[in-house]
mmCIF file of C-alpha atoms and ligand atoms in Angstrom:
data_model
loop_
_atom_site.group_PDB
_atom_site.id
_atom_site.type_symbol
_atom_site.label_atom_id
_atom_site.label_comp_id
_atom_site.label_asym_id
_atom_site.label_seq_id
_atom_site.Cartn_x
_atom_site.Cartn_y
_atom_site.Cartn_z
ATOM 1 C CA MET A 440 78.845 90.726 119.441
ATOM 2 C CA ILE A 441 81.402 92.314 117.160
ATOM 3 C CA GLN A 442 85.172 92.007 117.586
ATOM 4 C CA SER A 443 86.979 94.922 115.953
ATOM 5 C CA VAL A 444 90.642 95.764 115.548
ATOM 6 C CA VAL A 445 91.605 99.359 114.714
ATOM 7 C CA LEU A 446 95.034 100.191 113.269
ATOM 8 C CA VAL A 447 96.215 103.591 114.426
ATOM 9 C CA LYS A 448 99.365 105.520 113.569
ATOM 10 C CA GLN A 449 101.204 108.372 115.273
ATOM 11 C CA VAL A 450 102.302 110.900 112.666
ATOM 12 C CA PRO A 451 104.231 114.194 112.652
ATOM 13 C CA ASP A 452 101.875 117.174 112.729
ATOM 14 C CA THR A 453 102.514 118.400 109.206
ATOM 15 C CA THR A 454 99.955 121.197 109.591
ATOM 16 C CA ASN A 455 102.579 123.125 111.602
ATOM 17 C CA ILE A 456 105.566 123.048 109.270
ATOM 18 C CA THR A 457 107.689 126.152 109.747
ATOM 19 C CA GLY A 458 111.047 127.190 108.276
ATOM 20 C CA ASN A 459 113.392 125.285 110.578
ATOM 21 C CA VAL A 460 111.494 122.017 110.133
ATOM 22 C CA MET A 461 112.508 121.644 106.475
ATOM 23 C CA GLN A 462 116.037 120.362 106.004
ATOM 24 C CA GLU A 463 118.357 121.333 103.163
ATOM 25 C CA ASP A 464 117.835 118.038 101.343
ATOM 26 C CA GLY A 465 114.096 118.734 101.269
ATOM 27 C CA THR A 466 113.192 116.189 103.972
ATOM 28 C CA VAL A 467 111.254 117.010 107.116
ATOM 29 C CA ASN A 468 113.020 116.947 110.478
ATOM 30 C CA ARG A 469 110.417 114.879 112.320
ATOM 31 C CA ALA A 470 112.012 115.481 115.724
ATOM 32 C CA LYS A 471 110.996 119.152 115.446
ATOM 33 C CA LEU A 472 107.322 118.394 114.851
ATOM 34 C CA PRO A 473 104.808 117.406 117.513
ATOM 35 C CA ALA A 474 103.529 113.841 117.097
ATOM 36 C CA VAL A 475 99.760 113.499 116.696
ATOM 37 C CA PHE A 476 97.089 110.863 116.140
ATOM 38 C CA ASN A 477 96.506 110.397 112.389
ATOM 39 C CA HIS A 478 93.053 111.957 112.032
ATOM 40 C CA GLU A 479 91.481 109.299 109.793
ATOM 41 C CA ASP A 480 92.546 106.621 112.286
ATOM 42 C CA ARG A 481 90.716 108.473 115.040
ATOM 43 C CA VAL A 482 87.641 108.500 112.772
ATOM 44 C CA ALA A 483 88.138 104.750 112.150
ATOM 45 C CA LEU A 484 88.197 104.209 115.920
ATOM 46 C CA GLU A 485 84.978 106.222 116.257
ATOM 47 C CA VAL A 486 83.282 104.057 113.603
ATOM 48 C CA ALA A 487 84.387 100.904 115.462
ATOM 49 C CA LEU A 488 83.089 102.309 118.767
ATOM 50 C CA GLN A 489 79.744 103.194 117.154
ATOM 51 C CA LEU A 490 79.444 99.585 115.944
ATOM 52 C CA LYS A 491 80.165 98.390 119.464
ATOM 53 C CA ASP A 492 77.498 100.788 120.803
ATOM 54 C CA ARG A 493 74.978 99.331 118.321
ATOM 55 C CA TYR A 494 75.834 95.623 118.411
ATOM 56 C CA GLY A 495 78.060 95.023 121.483
ATOM 57 C CA GLY A 496 81.501 93.413 121.423
ATOM 58 C CA SER A 497 84.971 94.826 121.876
ATOM 59 C CA VAL A 498 87.408 97.215 120.197
ATOM 60 C CA THR A 499 91.168 96.643 120.173
ATOM 61 C CA ALA A 500 93.511 99.404 119.013
ATOM 62 C CA MET A 501 97.070 98.717 117.898
ATOM 63 C CA THR A 502 100.001 100.629 116.538
ATOM 64 C CA MET A 503 103.472 99.798 115.300
ATOM 65 C CA GLY A 504 105.787 102.620 116.216
ATOM 66 C CA PRO A 505 108.456 104.007 118.535
ATOM 67 C CA PRO A 506 107.994 103.979 122.347
ATOM 68 C CA ARG A 507 106.237 107.375 122.372
ATOM 69 C CA ALA A 508 103.454 105.942 120.164
ATOM 70 C CA SER A 509 101.882 104.744 123.431
ATOM 71 C CA ASP A 510 100.520 108.338 123.670
ATOM 72 C CA ILE A 511 97.933 107.634 120.975
ATOM 73 C CA LEU A 512 97.068 104.277 122.540
ATOM 74 C CA ARG A 513 96.169 106.067 125.782
ATOM 75 C CA GLU A 514 93.973 108.363 123.661
ATOM 76 C CA CYS A 515 92.262 105.262 122.222
ATOM 77 C CA LEU A 516 91.557 104.095 125.776
ATOM 78 C CA PHE A 517 90.220 107.580 126.675
ATOM 79 C CA MET A 518 87.778 107.355 123.746
ATOM 80 C CA GLY A 519 86.519 103.894 124.686
ATOM 81 C CA ALA A 520 88.810 101.178 123.255
ATOM 82 C CA ASP A 521 88.823 98.032 125.391
ATOM 83 C CA GLN A 522 92.455 97.079 124.733
ATOM 84 C CA ALA A 523 95.483 98.698 123.133
ATOM 85 C CA TYR A 524 98.682 97.042 121.871
ATOM 86 C CA LEU A 525 102.036 98.673 121.185
ATOM 87 C CA ILE A 526 104.182 96.867 118.616
ATOM 88 C CA SER A 527 107.674 98.224 118.980
ATOM 89 C CA ASP A 528 111.187 97.041 118.291
ATOM 90 C CA ARG A 529 114.274 98.713 116.823
ATOM 91 C CA LYS A 530 114.240 95.889 114.269
ATOM 92 C CA PHE A 531 110.941 97.263 112.875
ATOM 93 C CA ALA A 532 112.499 100.678 112.098
ATOM 94 C CA GLY A 533 112.587 101.809 108.469
ATOM 95 C CA ALA A 534 109.624 99.624 107.519
ATOM 96 C CA ASP A 535 107.852 100.389 104.268
ATOM 97 C CA THR A 536 104.242 99.429 103.739
ATOM 98 C CA LEU A 537 105.108 95.815 102.864
ATOM 99 C CA ALA A 538 106.980 95.255 106.128
ATOM 100 C CA THR A 539 104.444 97.293 108.146
ATOM 101 C CA SER A 540 101.487 95.279 106.868
ATOM 102 C CA TYR A 541 103.379 92.011 107.466
ATOM 103 C CA VAL A 542 103.930 92.837 111.157
ATOM 104 C CA LEU A 543 100.418 94.214 111.690
ATOM 105 C CA SER A 544 98.749 91.210 110.022
ATOM 106 C CA GLU A 545 100.798 88.772 112.118
ATOM 107 C CA VAL A 546 99.762 90.549 115.328
ATOM 108 C CA ILE A 547 96.104 90.536 114.286
ATOM 109 C CA LYS A 548 96.312 86.776 113.615
ATOM 110 C CA LYS A 549 97.963 86.263 116.981
ATOM 111 C CA ILE A 550 95.428 88.137 119.108
ATOM 112 C CA GLY A 551 92.522 86.094 117.849
ATOM 113 C CA PRO A 552 89.473 86.012 115.620
ATOM 114 C CA PHE A 553 87.972 89.315 114.477
ATOM 115 C CA ASP A 554 84.951 90.485 112.500
ATOM 116 C CA PHE A 555 86.388 93.831 111.403
ATOM 117 C CA VAL A 556 89.755 95.436 110.918
ATOM 118 C CA PHE A 557 89.512 99.225 110.553
ATOM 119 C CA THR A 558 92.218 101.491 109.198
ATOM 120 C CA GLY A 559 92.309 105.098 108.108
ATOM 121 C CA ARG A 560 92.392 105.526 104.346
ATOM 122 C CA GLN A 561 95.841 107.066 104.531
ATOM 123 C CA ALA A 562 98.472 108.279 107.008
ATOM 124 C CA ILE A 563 99.441 111.946 106.565
ATOM 125 C CA ASP A 564 103.207 111.291 106.627
ATOM 126 C CA GLY A 565 103.844 108.279 104.358
ATOM 127 C CA ASP A 566 100.656 109.065 102.423
ATOM 128 C CA THR A 567 100.632 105.808 100.473
ATOM 129 C CA ALA A 568 97.189 104.411 101.484
ATOM 130 C CA GLN A 569 98.703 100.941 101.016
ATOM 131 C CA VAL A 570 98.860 99.563 104.550
ATOM 132 C CA GLY A 571 95.112 98.808 104.815
ATOM 133 C CA PRO A 572 94.804 96.929 101.497
ATOM 134 C CA GLN A 573 98.103 95.070 102.039
ATOM 135 C CA THR A 574 97.043 93.996 105.524
ATOM 136 C CA ALA A 575 93.756 92.633 104.122
ATOM 137 C CA GLU A 576 95.700 90.646 101.507
ATOM 138 C CA LYS A 577 97.948 89.132 104.151
ATOM 139 C CA LEU A 578 94.976 88.264 106.381
ATOM 140 C CA ARG A 579 93.236 86.822 103.289
ATOM 141 C CA VAL A 580 90.034 88.754 103.975
ATOM 142 C CA PRO A 581 88.061 91.009 101.634
ATOM 143 C CA GLN A 582 88.575 94.750 101.844
ATOM 144 C CA ILE A 583 86.276 97.711 101.283
ATOM 145 C CA THR A 584 88.166 100.971 100.802
ATOM 146 C CA TYR A 585 86.967 104.603 100.979
ATOM 147 C CA VAL A 586 84.153 103.787 103.400
ATOM 148 C CA GLU A 587 81.858 106.698 104.250
ATOM 149 C CA GLU A 588 79.121 104.956 106.192
ATOM 150 C CA ILE A 589 78.237 101.586 107.685
ATOM 151 C CA ARG A 590 74.578 101.008 106.951
ATOM 152 C CA SER A 591 74.042 97.684 108.755
ATOM 153 C CA VAL A 592 75.561 94.469 110.027
ATOM 154 C CA ALA A 593 73.323 91.394 109.905
ATOM 155 C CA ASP A 594 73.586 87.641 109.257
ATOM 156 C CA GLY A 595 77.388 87.749 109.017
ATOM 157 C CA LYS A 596 77.288 90.451 106.330
ATOM 158 C CA ILE A 597 77.917 94.173 106.234
ATOM 159 C CA LEU A 598 76.316 96.834 104.054
ATOM 160 C CA VAL A 599 78.439 99.950 103.524
ATOM 161 C CA LYS A 600 78.490 103.108 101.455
ATOM 162 C CA ARG A 601 81.864 103.807 99.813
ATOM 163 C CA LYS A 602 83.021 106.825 97.875
ATOM 164 C CA VAL A 603 83.844 106.474 94.197
ATOM 165 C CA GLU A 604 84.758 109.145 91.662
ATOM 166 C CA GLY A 605 81.675 111.252 91.036
ATOM 167 C CA GLY A 606 79.408 109.477 93.522
ATOM 168 C CA TYR A 607 79.119 106.467 95.806
ATOM 169 C CA GLU A 608 78.484 102.711 95.794
ATOM 170 C CA VAL A 609 76.591 100.612 98.302
ATOM 171 C CA VAL A 610 78.472 97.349 98.826
ATOM 172 C CA GLN A 611 77.587 94.181 100.677
ATOM 173 C CA CYS A 612 80.300 91.860 101.972
ATOM 174 C CA LYS A 613 80.726 88.815 104.187
ATOM 175 C CA LEU A 614 82.578 89.115 107.491
ATOM 176 C CA PRO A 615 85.417 89.160 108.415
ATOM 177 C CA VAL A 616 86.397 92.222 106.413
ATOM 178 C CA LEU A 617 88.904 95.085 106.462
ATOM 179 C CA LEU A 618 87.544 98.610 105.944
ATOM 180 C CA THR A 619 89.550 101.755 105.188
ATOM 181 C CA ILE A 620 87.703 104.765 106.531
ATOM 182 C CA LEU A 621 87.412 108.297 105.136
ATOM 183 C CA LYS A 622 87.695 111.365 107.341
ATOM 184 C CA ASP A 623 84.021 112.340 106.947
ATOM 185 C CA ALA A 624 82.674 108.943 108.040
ATOM 186 C CA ALA A 625 82.119 110.081 111.645
ATOM 187 C CA GLU A 626 82.885 112.818 114.139
ATOM 188 C CA PRO A 627 85.305 111.382 116.742
ATOM 189 C CA ARG A 628 83.798 111.533 120.229
ATOM 190 C CA PRO A 629 85.551 113.628 122.889
ATOM 191 C CA PHE A 630 87.490 111.813 125.612
ATOM 192 C CA LYS A 631 85.378 110.636 128.523
ATOM 193 C CA ALA A 632 86.569 112.365 131.735
ATOM 194 C CA LYS A 633 86.131 109.180 133.759
ATOM 195 C CA ARG A 634 88.208 107.167 131.288
ATOM 196 C CA VAL A 635 90.915 109.848 131.224
ATOM 197 C CA MET A 636 91.173 109.622 135.015
ATOM 198 C CA THR A 637 91.301 105.822 134.801
ATOM 199 C CA PHE A 638 93.756 105.398 131.930
ATOM 200 C CA LYS A 639 96.019 108.456 132.044
ATOM 201 C CA GLY A 640 98.539 106.330 133.955
ATOM 202 C CA ALA A 641 98.366 103.374 131.504
ATOM 203 C CA LYS A 642 101.878 102.349 130.483
ATOM 204 C CA SER A 643 103.542 100.135 127.921
ATOM 205 C CA LEU A 644 106.476 97.883 128.751
ATOM 206 C CA LEU A 645 108.783 100.524 127.264
ATOM 207 C CA ASP A 646 107.263 103.262 129.456
ATOM 208 C CA LEU A 647 107.855 101.047 132.506
ATOM 209 C CA GLU A 648 111.435 100.270 131.405
ATOM 210 C CA LYS A 649 112.062 104.027 131.391
ATOM 211 C CA LEU A 650 110.784 104.247 134.984
ATOM 212 C CA THR A 651 113.118 101.503 136.184
ATOM 213 C CA ASP A 652 116.101 102.764 134.187
ATOM 214 C CA GLY A 653 118.847 103.613 136.691
ATOM 215 C CA ASN A 654 116.555 102.916 139.651
ATOM 216 C CA SER A 655 117.658 99.686 141.298
ATOM 217 C CA LEU A 656 114.780 99.859 143.804
ATOM 218 C CA LEU A 657 112.182 99.310 141.080
ATOM 219 C CA SER A 658 111.689 95.851 139.572
ATOM 220 C CA LEU A 659 110.319 95.708 136.036
ATOM 221 C CA VAL A 660 108.579 92.388 136.638
ATOM 222 C CA ALA A 661 106.869 93.735 139.764
ATOM 223 C CA LEU A 662 105.775 96.896 137.915
ATOM 224 C CA VAL A 663 104.330 94.923 134.992
ATOM 225 C CA HIS A 664 102.447 92.763 137.496
ATOM 226 C CA GLU A 665 101.125 95.825 139.340
ATOM 227 C CA TYR A 666 100.031 97.666 136.161
ATOM 228 C CA THR A 667 98.430 94.499 134.753
ATOM 229 C CA SER A 668 96.459 93.905 137.946
ATOM 230 C CA ARG A 669 95.130 97.494 137.747
ATOM 231 C CA SER A 670 94.297 97.053 133.992
ATOM 232 C CA LEU A 671 96.792 99.794 133.212
ATOM 233 C CA PHE A 672 99.336 97.738 131.274
ATOM 234 C CA ILE A 673 99.527 98.322 127.513
ATOM 235 C CA PRO A 674 100.714 94.966 126.116
ATOM 236 C CA THR A 675 103.918 95.534 124.176
ATOM 237 C CA LEU A 676 105.015 93.172 121.428
ATOM 238 C CA THR A 677 108.547 92.857 120.068
ATOM 239 C CA MET A 678 109.971 90.810 117.218
ATOM 240 C CA ASP A 679 110.952 87.991 119.602
ATOM 241 C CA ASP A 680 107.470 87.889 121.186
ATOM 242 C CA LEU A 681 105.927 87.575 117.745
ATOM 243 C CA LYS A 682 108.473 85.108 116.318
ATOM 244 C CA LEU A 683 108.459 86.930 113.002
ATOM 245 C CA ASP A 684 110.688 86.352 109.996
ATOM 246 C CA PRO A 685 113.447 89.004 110.414
ATOM 247 C CA GLU A 686 113.883 89.137 106.638
ATOM 248 C CA ARG A 687 110.331 90.505 106.317
ATOM 249 C CA CYS A 688 110.652 93.196 109.019
ATOM 250 C CA GLY A 689 112.085 96.706 109.154
ATOM 251 C CA VAL A 690 114.682 97.742 106.594
ATOM 252 C CA HIS A 691 115.403 94.118 105.591
ATOM 253 C CA GLY A 692 111.793 93.521 104.617
ATOM 254 C CA SER A 693 111.365 96.870 102.817
ATOM 255 C CA PRO A 694 112.110 96.927 99.098
ATOM 256 C CA THR A 695 110.963 100.576 98.734
ATOM 257 C CA LYS A 696 113.750 103.105 98.384
ATOM 258 C CA VAL A 697 112.958 106.817 98.485
ATOM 259 C CA TYR A 698 115.668 108.277 96.214
ATOM 260 C CA LYS A 699 114.778 111.937 96.437
ATOM 261 C CA VAL A 700 112.361 114.115 98.345
ATOM 262 C CA GLU A 701 111.786 117.634 97.081
ATOM 263 C CA SER A 702 110.346 120.575 98.924
ATOM 264 C CA VAL A 703 107.855 122.219 96.582
ATOM 265 C CA VAL A 704 107.065 125.824 97.389
ATOM 266 C CA LEU A 705 103.871 126.923 95.679
ATOM 267 C CA SER A 706 103.691 130.571 94.808
ATOM 268 C CA GLY A 707 100.446 132.452 94.380
ATOM 269 C CA GLY A 708 102.263 135.323 92.677
ATOM 270 C CA ASP A 709 101.815 134.335 89.026
ATOM 271 C CA HIS A 710 98.458 135.143 87.531
ATOM 272 C CA ARG A 711 97.127 136.103 84.142
ATOM 273 C CA LYS A 712 93.897 137.546 83.006
ATOM 274 C CA ILE A 713 92.097 135.513 80.338
ATOM 275 C CA ASP A 714 89.517 137.235 78.133
ATOM 276 C CA PRO A 715 86.086 135.714 78.740
ATOM 277 C CA THR A 716 85.749 134.971 75.038
ATOM 278 C CA LYS A 717 85.817 131.758 73.008
ATOM 279 C CA ALA A 718 89.294 132.655 71.699
ATOM 280 C CA GLY A 719 90.611 133.444 75.209
ATOM 281 C CA LEU A 720 89.353 130.148 76.606
ATOM 282 C CA GLY A 721 90.706 128.271 73.584
ATOM 283 C CA THR A 722 94.203 129.665 74.213
ATOM 284 C CA LEU A 723 93.963 128.714 77.890
ATOM 285 C CA ILE A 724 92.934 125.146 77.050
ATOM 286 C CA ASP A 725 95.780 124.837 74.514
ATOM 287 C CA GLU A 726 98.302 125.960 77.148
ATOM 288 C CA LEU A 727 96.937 123.583 79.787
ATOM 289 C CA MET A 728 97.181 120.703 77.292
ATOM 290 C CA GLU A 729 100.721 121.679 76.384
ATOM 291 C CA ASP A 730 101.676 121.563 80.093
ATOM 292 C CA HIS A 731 99.941 118.162 80.395
ATOM 293 C CA ILE A 732 97.514 119.574 82.976
ATOM 294 C CA LEU A 733 94.595 118.672 80.711
ATOM 295 C CA GLY A 734 94.781 115.456 78.694
HETATM 296 C C1 FAD B 1362 108.822 110.819 102.430
HETATM 297 C C2 FAD B 1362 108.401 109.390 102.634
HETATM 298 C C3 FAD B 1362 108.124 108.618 101.530
HETATM 299 C C4 FAD B 1362 107.763 107.300 101.682
HETATM 300 N N1 FAD B 1362 107.472 106.598 100.588
HETATM 301 C C5 FAD B 1362 107.105 105.300 100.690
HETATM 302 C C6 FAD B 1362 106.773 104.545 99.537
HETATM 303 O O1 FAD B 1362 106.815 105.050 98.420
HETATM 304 N N2 FAD B 1362 106.429 103.253 99.696
HETATM 305 C C7 FAD B 1362 106.366 102.677 100.930
HETATM 306 O O2 FAD B 1362 106.038 101.485 101.009
HETATM 307 N N3 FAD B 1362 106.646 103.382 102.058
HETATM 308 C C8 FAD B 1362 107.011 104.682 101.977
HETATM 309 N N4 FAD B 1362 107.305 105.392 103.083
HETATM 310 C C9 FAD B 1362 107.231 104.742 104.385
HETATM 311 C C10 FAD B 1362 105.863 104.776 105.012
HETATM 312 O O3 FAD B 1362 105.698 105.947 105.747
HETATM 313 C C11 FAD B 1362 105.799 103.598 105.887
HETATM 314 O O4 FAD B 1362 105.780 102.480 105.117
HETATM 315 C C12 FAD B 1362 104.674 103.511 106.877
HETATM 316 O O5 FAD B 1362 104.949 102.432 107.728
HETATM 317 C C13 FAD B 1362 103.246 103.169 106.392
HETATM 318 O O6 FAD B 1362 102.926 103.744 105.267
HETATM 319 P P1 FAD B 1362 101.974 105.028 105.226
HETATM 320 O O7 FAD B 1362 102.389 105.995 106.274
HETATM 321 O O8 FAD B 1362 101.977 105.438 103.809
HETATM 322 O O9 FAD B 1362 100.562 104.444 105.672
HETATM 323 P P2 FAD B 1362 99.198 104.404 104.849
HETATM 324 O O10 FAD B 1362 99.193 103.208 104.003
HETATM 325 O O11 FAD B 1362 98.909 105.727 104.206
HETATM 326 O O12 FAD B 1362 98.254 104.185 106.094
HETATM 327 C C14 FAD B 1362 96.911 103.711 105.962
HETATM 328 C C15 FAD B 1362 96.423 103.290 107.303
HETATM 329 O O13 FAD B 1362 97.146 102.126 107.737
HETATM 330 C C16 FAD B 1362 97.295 102.151 109.150
HETATM 331 N N5 FAD B 1362 98.720 102.208 109.489
HETATM 332 C C17 FAD B 1362 99.754 102.663 108.726
HETATM 333 N N6 FAD B 1362 100.917 102.527 109.389
HETATM 334 C C18 FAD B 1362 100.612 101.992 110.591
HETATM 335 C C19 FAD B 1362 101.377 101.635 111.742
HETATM 336 N N7 FAD B 1362 102.702 101.785 111.787
HETATM 337 N N8 FAD B 1362 100.736 101.108 112.817
HETATM 338 C C20 FAD B 1362 99.391 100.923 112.797
HETATM 339 N N9 FAD B 1362 98.611 101.262 111.743
HETATM 340 C C21 FAD B 1362 99.212 101.781 110.661
HETATM 341 C C22 FAD B 1362 96.573 103.403 109.643
HETATM 342 O O14 FAD B 1362 95.242 103.054 109.943
HETATM 343 C C23 FAD B 1362 96.618 104.308 108.415
HETATM 344 O O15 FAD B 1362 95.594 105.275 108.369
HETATM 345 C C24 FAD B 1362 107.673 106.720 102.980
HETATM 346 C C25 FAD B 1362 107.925 107.510 104.080
HETATM 347 C C26 FAD B 1362 108.287 108.824 103.931
HETATM 348 C C27 FAD B 1362 108.532 109.660 105.145
#
């Protein structure tokens, strides 16, 4: 029986960037973009579900994000996750990868023993690919990055195929382990209609707070009790629940400073014809080396 945790992130849909989304300072106005499930995290969830199909066990999804991140947790439940946790607190805002991995690793420790932690290789907004490896460090477990395929799990060990430059490696490792998953590792399964009907009303504490806001007839405690009894409550963890070190969370725990973000517009207008001769190619190579494109 395999216990897996999958880290999932809600990201702005950067495939739909149009003129009014870019701001003058070159940053993206996230409020104008739809929020979507980071694709590689959905693939990571699929890989975890396939392991559960093969070996049994349970799959727990979790995200650290704003209240609306519960949308992707419902999607995890639609796909087949057994539990989903929302980690949300204003004090977590502005977290860089160091602070993000601190919070995520503390939650993983809190919810109990695991065999696998799965992450996507990279989130499409921050793009650092650091959260997986940093979380493994903080959990003090080995990590295998760029995973393309899980070959087998037996005798407390896993055999995986991971991508390397120009080919692949087959790696064996003891459990527990953290794996970062590539987008081609699996095709995410469609939502199951029955699970959509069951979990479409699943709500986090913050969703329920919104329902009771300004409505004195609704009691939050009673709602949490009702949703929990119907298995529709998405456990929601705040800084106080987790008893974390405030100096390691959010802006306080984030040494990274982004000084400048530039909007780079690539133009396809410039082109030159190179003679298909030795001399023509030589000139091209010289120019590429001068521009530091070739080393
Ligand atoms: C323009 C810009 C530049 C930035 N530059 C930096 C920088 O240089 N250094 C830095 O430390 N931060 C930077 N950040 C902040 C960064 O977005 C956050 O640190 C973010 O919390 C995680 O980093 P990431 O998105 O790069 O995740 P990645 O490390 O790319 O994510 C890898 C995987 O980790 C998991 N994961 C990541 N975040 C979460 C989450 N919140 N909840 C659950 N699982 C998660 C997912 O499985 C994901 O696929 C930047 C943000 C922006 C918008």
